[in-house]
PDB file of C-alpha atoms in Angstrom:
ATOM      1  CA  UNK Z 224     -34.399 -41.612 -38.639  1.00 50.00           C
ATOM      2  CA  UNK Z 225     -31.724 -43.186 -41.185  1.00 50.00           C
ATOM      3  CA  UNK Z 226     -35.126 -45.522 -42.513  1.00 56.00           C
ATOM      4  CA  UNK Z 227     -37.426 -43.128 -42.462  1.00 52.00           C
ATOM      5  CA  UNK Z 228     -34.982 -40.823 -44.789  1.00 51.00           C
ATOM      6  CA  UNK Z 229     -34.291 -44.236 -46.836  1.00 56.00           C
ATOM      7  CA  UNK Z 230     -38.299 -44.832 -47.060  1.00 56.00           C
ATOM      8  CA  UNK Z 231     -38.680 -41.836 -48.365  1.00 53.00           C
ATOM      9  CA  UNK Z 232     -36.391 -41.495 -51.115  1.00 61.00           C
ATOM     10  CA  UNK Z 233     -33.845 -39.131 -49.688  1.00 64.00           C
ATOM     11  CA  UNK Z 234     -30.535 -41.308 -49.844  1.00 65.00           C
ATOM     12  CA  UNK Z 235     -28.182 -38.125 -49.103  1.00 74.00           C
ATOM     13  CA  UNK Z 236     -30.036 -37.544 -45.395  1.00 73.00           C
ATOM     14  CA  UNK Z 237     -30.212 -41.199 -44.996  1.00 70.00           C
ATOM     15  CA  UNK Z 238     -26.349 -40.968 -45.553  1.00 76.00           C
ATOM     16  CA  UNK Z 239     -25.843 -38.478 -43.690  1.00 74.00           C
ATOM     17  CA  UNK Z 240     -27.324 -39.424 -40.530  1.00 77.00           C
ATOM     18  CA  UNK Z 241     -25.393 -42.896 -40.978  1.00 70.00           C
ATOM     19  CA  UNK Z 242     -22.320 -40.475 -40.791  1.00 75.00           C
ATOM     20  CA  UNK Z 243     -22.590 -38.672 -37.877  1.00 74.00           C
ATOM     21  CA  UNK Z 244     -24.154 -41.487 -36.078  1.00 73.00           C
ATOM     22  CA  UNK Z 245     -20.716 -43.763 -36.977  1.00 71.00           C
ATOM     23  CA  UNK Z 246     -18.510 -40.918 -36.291  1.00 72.00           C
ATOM     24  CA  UNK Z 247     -19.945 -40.309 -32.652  1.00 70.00           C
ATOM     25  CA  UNK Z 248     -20.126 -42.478 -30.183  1.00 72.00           C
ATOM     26  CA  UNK Z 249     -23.201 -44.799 -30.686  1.00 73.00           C
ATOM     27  CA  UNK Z 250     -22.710 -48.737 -31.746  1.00 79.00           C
ATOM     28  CA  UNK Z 251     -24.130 -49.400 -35.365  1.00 84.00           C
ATOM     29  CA  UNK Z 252     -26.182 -52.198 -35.778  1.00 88.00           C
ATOM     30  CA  UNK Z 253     -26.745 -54.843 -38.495  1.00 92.00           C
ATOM     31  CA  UNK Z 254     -29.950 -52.907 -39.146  1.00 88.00           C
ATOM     32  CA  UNK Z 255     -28.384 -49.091 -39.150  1.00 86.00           C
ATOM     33  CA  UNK Z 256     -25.964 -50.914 -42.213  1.00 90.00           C
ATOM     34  CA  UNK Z 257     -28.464 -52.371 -44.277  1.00 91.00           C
ATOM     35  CA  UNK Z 258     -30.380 -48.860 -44.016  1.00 87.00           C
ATOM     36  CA  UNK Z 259     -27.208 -47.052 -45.201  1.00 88.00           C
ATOM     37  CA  UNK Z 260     -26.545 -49.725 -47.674  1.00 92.00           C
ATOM     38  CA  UNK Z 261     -30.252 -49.786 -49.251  1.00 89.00           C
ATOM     39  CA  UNK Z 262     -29.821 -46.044 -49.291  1.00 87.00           C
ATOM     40  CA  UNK Z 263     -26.638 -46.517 -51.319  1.00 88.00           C
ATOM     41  CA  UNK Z 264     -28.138 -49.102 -53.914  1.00 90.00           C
ATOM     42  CA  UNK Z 265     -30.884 -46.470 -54.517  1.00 87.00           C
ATOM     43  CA  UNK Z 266     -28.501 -43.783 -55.691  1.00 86.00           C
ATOM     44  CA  UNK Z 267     -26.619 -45.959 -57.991  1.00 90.00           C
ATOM     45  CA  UNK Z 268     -23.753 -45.999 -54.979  1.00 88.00           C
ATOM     46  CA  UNK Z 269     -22.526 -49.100 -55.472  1.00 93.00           C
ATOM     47  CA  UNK Z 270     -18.782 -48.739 -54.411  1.00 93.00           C
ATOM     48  CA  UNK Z 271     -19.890 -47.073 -51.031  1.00 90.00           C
ATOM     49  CA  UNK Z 272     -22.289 -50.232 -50.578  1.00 92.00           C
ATOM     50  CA  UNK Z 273     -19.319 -52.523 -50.733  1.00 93.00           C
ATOM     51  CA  UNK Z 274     -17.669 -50.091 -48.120  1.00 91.00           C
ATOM     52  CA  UNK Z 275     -19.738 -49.914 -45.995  1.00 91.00           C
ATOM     53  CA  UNK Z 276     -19.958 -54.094 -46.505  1.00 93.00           C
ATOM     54  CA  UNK Z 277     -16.366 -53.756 -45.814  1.00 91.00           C
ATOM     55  CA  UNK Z 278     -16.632 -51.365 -42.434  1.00 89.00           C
ATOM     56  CA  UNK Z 279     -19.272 -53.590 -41.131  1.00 90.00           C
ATOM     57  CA  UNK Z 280     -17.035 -56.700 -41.282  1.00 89.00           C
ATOM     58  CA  UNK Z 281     -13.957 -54.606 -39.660  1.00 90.00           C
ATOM     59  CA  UNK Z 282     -16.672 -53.286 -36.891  1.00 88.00           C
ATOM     60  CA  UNK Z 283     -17.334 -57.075 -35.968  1.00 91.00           C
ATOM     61  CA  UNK Z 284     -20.880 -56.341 -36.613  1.00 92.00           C
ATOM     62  CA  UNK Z 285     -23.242 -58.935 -37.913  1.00 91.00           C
ATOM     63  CA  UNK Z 286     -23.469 -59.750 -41.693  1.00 89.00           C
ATOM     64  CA  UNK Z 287     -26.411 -61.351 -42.061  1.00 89.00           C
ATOM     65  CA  UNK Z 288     -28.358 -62.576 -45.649  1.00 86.00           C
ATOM     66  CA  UNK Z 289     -30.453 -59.587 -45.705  1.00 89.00           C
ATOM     67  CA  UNK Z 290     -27.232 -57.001 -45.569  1.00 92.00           C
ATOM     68  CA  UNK Z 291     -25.353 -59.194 -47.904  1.00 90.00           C
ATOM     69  CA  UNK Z 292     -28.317 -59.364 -50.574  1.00 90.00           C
ATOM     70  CA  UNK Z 293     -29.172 -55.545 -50.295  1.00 91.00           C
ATOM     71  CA  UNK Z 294     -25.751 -55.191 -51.354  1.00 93.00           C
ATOM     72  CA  UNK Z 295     -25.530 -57.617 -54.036  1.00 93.00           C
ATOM     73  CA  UNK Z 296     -28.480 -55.545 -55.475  1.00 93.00           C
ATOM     74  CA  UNK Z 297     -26.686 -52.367 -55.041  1.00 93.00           C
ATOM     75  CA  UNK Z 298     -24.257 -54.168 -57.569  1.00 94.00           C
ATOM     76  CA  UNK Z 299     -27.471 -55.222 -59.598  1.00 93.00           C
ATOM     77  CA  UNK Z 300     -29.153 -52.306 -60.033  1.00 91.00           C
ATOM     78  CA  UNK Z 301     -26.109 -50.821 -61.942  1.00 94.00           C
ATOM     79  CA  UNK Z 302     -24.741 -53.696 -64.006  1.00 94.00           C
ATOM     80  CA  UNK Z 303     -21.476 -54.356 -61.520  1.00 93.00           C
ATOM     81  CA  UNK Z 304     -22.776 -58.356 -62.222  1.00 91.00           C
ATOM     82  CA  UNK Z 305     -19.047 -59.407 -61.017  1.00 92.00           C
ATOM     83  CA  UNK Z 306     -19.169 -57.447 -58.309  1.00 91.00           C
ATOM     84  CA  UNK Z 307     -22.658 -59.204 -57.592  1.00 90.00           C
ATOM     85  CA  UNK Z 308     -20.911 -62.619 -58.141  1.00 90.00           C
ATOM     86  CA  UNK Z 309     -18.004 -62.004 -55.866  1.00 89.00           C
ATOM     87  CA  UNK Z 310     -20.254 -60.847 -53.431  1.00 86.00           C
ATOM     88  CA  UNK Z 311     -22.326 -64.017 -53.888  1.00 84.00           C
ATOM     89  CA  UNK Z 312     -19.261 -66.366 -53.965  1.00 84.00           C
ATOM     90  CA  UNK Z 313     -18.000 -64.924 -50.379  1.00 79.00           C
ATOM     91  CA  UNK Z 314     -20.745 -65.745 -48.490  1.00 72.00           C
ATOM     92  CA  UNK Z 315     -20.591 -69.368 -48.061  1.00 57.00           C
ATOM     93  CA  UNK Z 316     -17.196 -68.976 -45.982  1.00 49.00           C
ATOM     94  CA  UNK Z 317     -19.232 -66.511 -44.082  1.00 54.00           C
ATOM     95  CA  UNK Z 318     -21.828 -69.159 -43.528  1.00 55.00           C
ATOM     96  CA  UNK Z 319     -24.881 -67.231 -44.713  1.00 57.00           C
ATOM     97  CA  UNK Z 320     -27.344 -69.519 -46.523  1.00 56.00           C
ATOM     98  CA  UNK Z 321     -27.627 -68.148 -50.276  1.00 50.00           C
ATOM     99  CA  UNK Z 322     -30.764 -69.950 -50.794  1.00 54.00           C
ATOM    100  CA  UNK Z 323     -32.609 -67.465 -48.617  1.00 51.00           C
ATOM    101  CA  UNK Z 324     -31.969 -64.570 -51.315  1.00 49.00           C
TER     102      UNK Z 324
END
């Protein structure tokens, strides 16, 4: 339901969803993230990409390239370059090959 909403455009549903589905009780995925975080990037949401970056790592869920570039666009897409570059820098400690993006 959170990519369908995405798909289509409406980033505040997609958001929502994301919400209610972290603040019950069902386990997030690396997938469920990157939704939420492409849904972010869309809306020009680029601080709530880099938290939800941020809740992902404190969940112990997987950060993978594909999450880490979505939100390195998110960043893009609204001329945070830095924030692009930090984001960029970080991920060789987290051992995610930046050739791939």
């Amino acid at each position: 339901a959170v990519s369908a909403c995405e798909k289509g455009e409406q980033w505040v549903p997609a958001l929502q969803l994301f919400s209610e589905m972290a603040g019950g009780q069902m386990e997030l995925s690396t997938s469920t993230y990157s939704v939420a975080i492409r849904a972010c990037g869309k809306a020009g949401m680029w601080t709530n990409a880099l938290r939800l970056l941020s809740a992902m790592v404190d969940d112990q869920v997987e950060v993978d390239t594909i999450v880490c570039a979505t939100a390195i666009s998110a960043c893009e897409k609204v001329g945070e370059w830095e924030q692009a570059l930090g984001l960029f820098a970080t991920m060789a400690p987290c051992r995610i090959d930046k050739n791939t993006i």
